[in-house]
Short mmCIF file of C-alpha atoms in Angstrom, two decimals:
data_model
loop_
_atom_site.label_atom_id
_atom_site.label_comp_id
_atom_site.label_asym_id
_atom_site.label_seq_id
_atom_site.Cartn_x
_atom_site.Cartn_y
_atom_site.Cartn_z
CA UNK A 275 2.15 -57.54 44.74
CA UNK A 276 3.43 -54.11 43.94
CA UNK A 277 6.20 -55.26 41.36
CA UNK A 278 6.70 -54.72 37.98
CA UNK A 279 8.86 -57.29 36.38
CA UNK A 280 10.86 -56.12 33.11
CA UNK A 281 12.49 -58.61 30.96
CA UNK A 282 14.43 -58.56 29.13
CA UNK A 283 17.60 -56.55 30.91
CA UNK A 284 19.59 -55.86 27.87
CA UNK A 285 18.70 -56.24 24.32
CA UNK A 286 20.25 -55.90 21.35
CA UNK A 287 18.47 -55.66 17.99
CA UNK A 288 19.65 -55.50 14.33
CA UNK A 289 18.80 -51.89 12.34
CA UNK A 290 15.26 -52.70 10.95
CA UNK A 291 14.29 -55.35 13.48
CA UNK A 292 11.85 -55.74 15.80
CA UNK A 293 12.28 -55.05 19.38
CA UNK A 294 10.39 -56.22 22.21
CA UNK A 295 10.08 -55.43 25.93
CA UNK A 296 8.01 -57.25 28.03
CA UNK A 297 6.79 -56.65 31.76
CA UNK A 298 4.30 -58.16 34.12
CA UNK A 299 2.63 -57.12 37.06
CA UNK A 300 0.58 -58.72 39.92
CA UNK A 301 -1.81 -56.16 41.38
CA UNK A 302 -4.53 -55.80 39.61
CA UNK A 303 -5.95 -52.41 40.56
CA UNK A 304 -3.53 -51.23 38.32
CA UNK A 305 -4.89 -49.19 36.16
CA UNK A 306 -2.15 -47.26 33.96
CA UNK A 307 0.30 -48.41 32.34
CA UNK A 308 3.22 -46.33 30.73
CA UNK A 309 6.65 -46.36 29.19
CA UNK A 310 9.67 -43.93 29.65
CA UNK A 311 12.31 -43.98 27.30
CA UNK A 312 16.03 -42.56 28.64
CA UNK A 313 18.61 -41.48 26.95
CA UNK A 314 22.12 -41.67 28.21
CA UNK A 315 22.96 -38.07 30.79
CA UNK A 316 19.20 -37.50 30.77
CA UNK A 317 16.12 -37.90 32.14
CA UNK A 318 13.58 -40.86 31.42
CA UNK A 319 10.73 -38.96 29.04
CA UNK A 320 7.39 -40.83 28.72
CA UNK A 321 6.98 -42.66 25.88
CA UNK A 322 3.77 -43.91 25.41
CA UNK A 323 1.04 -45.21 27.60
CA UNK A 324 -1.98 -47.34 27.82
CA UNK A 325 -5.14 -47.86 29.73
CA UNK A 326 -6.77 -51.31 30.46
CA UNK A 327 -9.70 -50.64 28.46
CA UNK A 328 -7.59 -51.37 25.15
CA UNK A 329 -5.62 -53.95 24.64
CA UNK A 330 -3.22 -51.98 21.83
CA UNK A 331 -1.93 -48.56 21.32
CA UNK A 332 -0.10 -47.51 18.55
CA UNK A 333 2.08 -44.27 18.09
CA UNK A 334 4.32 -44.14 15.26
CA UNK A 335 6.87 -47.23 15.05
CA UNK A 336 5.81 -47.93 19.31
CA UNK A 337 3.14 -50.14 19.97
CA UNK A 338 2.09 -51.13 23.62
CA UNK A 339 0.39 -54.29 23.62
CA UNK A 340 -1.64 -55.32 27.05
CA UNK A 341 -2.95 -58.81 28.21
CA UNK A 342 -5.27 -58.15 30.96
CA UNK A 343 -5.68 -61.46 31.85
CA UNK A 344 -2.35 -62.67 31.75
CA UNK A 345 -1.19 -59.46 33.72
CA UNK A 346 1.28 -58.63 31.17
CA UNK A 347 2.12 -55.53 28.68
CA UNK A 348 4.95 -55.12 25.98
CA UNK A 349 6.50 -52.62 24.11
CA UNK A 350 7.19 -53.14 20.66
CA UNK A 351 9.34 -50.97 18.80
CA UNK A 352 9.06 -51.72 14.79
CA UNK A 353 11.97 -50.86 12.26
CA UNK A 354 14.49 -50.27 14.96
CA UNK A 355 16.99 -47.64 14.89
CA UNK A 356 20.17 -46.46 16.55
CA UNK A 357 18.54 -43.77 17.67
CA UNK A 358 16.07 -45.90 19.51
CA UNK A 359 18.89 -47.39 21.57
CA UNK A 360 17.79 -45.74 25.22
CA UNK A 361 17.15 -47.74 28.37
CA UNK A 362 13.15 -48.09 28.56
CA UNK A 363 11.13 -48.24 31.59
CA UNK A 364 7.54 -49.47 31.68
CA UNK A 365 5.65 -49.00 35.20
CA UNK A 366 2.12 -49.07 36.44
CA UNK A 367 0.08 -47.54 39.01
CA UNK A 368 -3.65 -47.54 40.39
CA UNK A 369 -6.04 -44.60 40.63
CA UNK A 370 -5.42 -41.33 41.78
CA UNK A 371 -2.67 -39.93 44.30
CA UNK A 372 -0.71 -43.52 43.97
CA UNK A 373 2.65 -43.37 42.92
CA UNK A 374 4.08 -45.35 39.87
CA UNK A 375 5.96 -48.38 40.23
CA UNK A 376 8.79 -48.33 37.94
CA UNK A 377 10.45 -51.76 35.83
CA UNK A 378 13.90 -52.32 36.65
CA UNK A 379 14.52 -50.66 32.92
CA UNK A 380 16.09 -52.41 29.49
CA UNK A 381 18.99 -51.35 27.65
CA UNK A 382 18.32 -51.46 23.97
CA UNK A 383 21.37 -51.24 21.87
CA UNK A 384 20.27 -51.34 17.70
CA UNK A 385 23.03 -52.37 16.32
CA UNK A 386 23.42 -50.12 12.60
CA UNK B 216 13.43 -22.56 27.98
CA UNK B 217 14.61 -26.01 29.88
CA UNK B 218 11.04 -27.25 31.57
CA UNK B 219 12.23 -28.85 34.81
CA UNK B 220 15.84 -27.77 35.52
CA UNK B 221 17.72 -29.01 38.23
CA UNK B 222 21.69 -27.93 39.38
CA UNK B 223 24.14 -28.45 39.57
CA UNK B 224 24.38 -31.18 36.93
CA UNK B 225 28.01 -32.96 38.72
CA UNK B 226 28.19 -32.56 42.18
CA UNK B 227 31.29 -34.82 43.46
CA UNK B 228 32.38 -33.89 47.22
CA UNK B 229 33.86 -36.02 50.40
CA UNK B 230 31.84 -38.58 52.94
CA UNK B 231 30.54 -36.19 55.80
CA UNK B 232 29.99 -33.27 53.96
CA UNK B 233 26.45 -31.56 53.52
CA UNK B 234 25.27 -30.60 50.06
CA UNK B 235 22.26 -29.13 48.22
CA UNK B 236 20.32 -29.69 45.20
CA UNK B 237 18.15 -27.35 43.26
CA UNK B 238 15.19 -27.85 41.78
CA UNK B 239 12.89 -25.60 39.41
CA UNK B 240 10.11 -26.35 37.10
CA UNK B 241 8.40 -23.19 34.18
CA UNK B 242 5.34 -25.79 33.49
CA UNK B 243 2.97 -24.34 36.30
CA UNK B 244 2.48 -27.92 37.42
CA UNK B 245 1.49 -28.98 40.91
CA UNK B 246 3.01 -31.69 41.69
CA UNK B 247 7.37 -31.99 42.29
CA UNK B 248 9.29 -35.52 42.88
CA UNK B 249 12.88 -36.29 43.72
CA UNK B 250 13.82 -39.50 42.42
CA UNK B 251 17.28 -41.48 43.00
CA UNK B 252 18.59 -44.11 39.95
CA UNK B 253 21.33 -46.21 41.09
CA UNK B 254 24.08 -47.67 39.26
CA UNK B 255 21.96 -50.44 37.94
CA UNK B 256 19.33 -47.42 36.66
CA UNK B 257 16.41 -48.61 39.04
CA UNK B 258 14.43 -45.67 39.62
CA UNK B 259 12.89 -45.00 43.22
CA UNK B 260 10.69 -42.20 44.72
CA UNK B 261 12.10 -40.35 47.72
CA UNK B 262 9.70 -37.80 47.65
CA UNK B 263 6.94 -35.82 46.49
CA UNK B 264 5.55 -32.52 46.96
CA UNK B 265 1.81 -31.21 45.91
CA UNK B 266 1.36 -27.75 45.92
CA UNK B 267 4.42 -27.10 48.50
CA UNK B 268 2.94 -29.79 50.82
CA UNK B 269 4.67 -33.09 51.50
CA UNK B 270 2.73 -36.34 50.26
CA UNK B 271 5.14 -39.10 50.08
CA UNK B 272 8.33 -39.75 51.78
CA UNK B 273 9.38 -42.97 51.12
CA UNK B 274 11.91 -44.69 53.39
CA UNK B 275 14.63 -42.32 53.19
CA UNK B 276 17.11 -41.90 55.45
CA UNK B 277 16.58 -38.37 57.12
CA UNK B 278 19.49 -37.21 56.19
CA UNK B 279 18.09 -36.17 53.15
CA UNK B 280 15.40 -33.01 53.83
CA UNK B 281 13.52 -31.78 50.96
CA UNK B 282 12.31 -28.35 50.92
CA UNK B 283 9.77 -26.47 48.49
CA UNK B 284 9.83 -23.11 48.81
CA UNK B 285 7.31 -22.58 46.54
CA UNK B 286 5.18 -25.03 43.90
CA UNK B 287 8.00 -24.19 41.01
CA UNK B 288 10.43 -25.00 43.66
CA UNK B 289 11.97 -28.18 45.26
CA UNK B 290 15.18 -28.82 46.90
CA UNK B 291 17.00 -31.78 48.31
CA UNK B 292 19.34 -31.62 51.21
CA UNK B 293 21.65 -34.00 52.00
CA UNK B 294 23.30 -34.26 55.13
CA UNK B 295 26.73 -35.89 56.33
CA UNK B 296 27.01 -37.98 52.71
CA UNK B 297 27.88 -41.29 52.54
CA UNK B 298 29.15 -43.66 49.85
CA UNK B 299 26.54 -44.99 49.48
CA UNK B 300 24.50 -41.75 48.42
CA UNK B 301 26.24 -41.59 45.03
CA UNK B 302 23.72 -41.89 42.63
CA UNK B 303 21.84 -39.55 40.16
CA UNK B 304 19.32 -38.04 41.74
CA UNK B 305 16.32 -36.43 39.22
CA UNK B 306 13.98 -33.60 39.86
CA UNK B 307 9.87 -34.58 38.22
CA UNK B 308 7.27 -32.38 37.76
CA UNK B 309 3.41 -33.50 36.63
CA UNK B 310 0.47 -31.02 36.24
CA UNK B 311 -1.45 -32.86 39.72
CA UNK B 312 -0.76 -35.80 41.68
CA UNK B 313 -2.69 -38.33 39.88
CA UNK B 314 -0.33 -41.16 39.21
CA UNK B 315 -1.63 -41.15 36.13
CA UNK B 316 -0.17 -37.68 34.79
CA UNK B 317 3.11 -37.38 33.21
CA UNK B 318 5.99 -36.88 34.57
CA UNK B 319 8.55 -34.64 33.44
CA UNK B 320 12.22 -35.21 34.55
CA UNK B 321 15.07 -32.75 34.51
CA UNK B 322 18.44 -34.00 33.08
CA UNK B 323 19.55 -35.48 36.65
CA UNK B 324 22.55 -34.57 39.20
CA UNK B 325 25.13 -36.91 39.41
CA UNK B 326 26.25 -37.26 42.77
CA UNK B 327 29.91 -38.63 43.70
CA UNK B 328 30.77 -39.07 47.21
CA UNK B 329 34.30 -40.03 47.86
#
């Protein structure tokens, strides 16, 4: 009940194209969801993140989009570019002094 | 300034030796993880430190010791390595232990044990 599923492993994505990342979860104390994009030789950086209370949040060309009921949240990245290609991480967590549970992560590759 | 800096960045050394990792965040945040990314890039907590005080110490073998000197401080101390301890281990700050704060990562060491 503490997993995060992230699907798709790999992706690859024309120059201009959508992509989309996709996770579920079971637990539904959860209460914060984020995403961590990583670049190869560094760290993951966060992203973007989202609350339950909305069920979109938009920054730039990233959108998270959240489906309480169906226990699921995506990232969308619009007009994709190479320098988009990272390997993102979306994870959850409930409440205070819990610790985030982390996707197994998705290599993007945008093709140019 | 580099926010959460961590050293050495390549660390490659023989099964049974002992080696360190340093550890040192500028943000004035509470709150100091060591994290360990396989080959596969799945990311799992070893530890975390709030304010210099332990809070979670996930199954780890105790080879590995952690020590934090100070809150802009946090070490990782690895005893007798194995093979299977090559990895890249990153250094996270975040200004409390809320889950819900962001974490900052350093750049990573990559450990090689041969």
């Amino acid at each position: 009940q503490q997993q995060v599923k992230q699907s798709p492993q790999s992706l690859i994505v024309q120059k201009g194209g959508i992509s989309i990342i996709n996770c579920a979860y079971e637990n539904t104390a959860f209460d914060y969801f984020p995403w961590y994009q990583q670049f190869p030789g560094k760290g993951p950086a966060l992203l973007i993140a989202i609350r339950p209370d909305v069920s979109e949040k938009k920054e730039g060309r990233f959108t998270i989009s959240f489906n309480k009921s169906a226990k699921q949240f995506s990232l969308h990245i619009m007009d994709s570019q190479p320098g988009d290609s990272a390997t993102y991480f979306c994870a959850a967590s409930r409440g205070s002094n819990y610790q985030l549970i982390w996707g197994a992560g998705t290599k993007l590759i945008i093709k140019p | 300034d580099t926010a959460v800096s961590q050293t050495p960045k390549y660390l490659v050394t023989q099964m049974g030796n002992d080696k360190s990792i340093k550890c040192e965040q500028n943000l004035g945040h509470d709150t100091m993880y060591w994290y360990k990314q396989d080959s596969k890039k799945f990311l799992k907590i070893m530890f975390s430190y709030n304010n210099k005080e332990l809070i979670i110490n996930e199954t780890v073998p105790n080879r590995f010791s952690p020590k934090s000197p100070d809150k802009a401080h946090l070490n990782l101390h690895i005893n007798s390595l194995e093979l299977g301890d090559s990895a890249v281990y990153f250094c996270a700050s975040s200004p409390s232990q809320g889950a819900g704060e962001k974490l900052f990562f350093g750049s990573g060491t990559q450990l090689s044990v041969l």
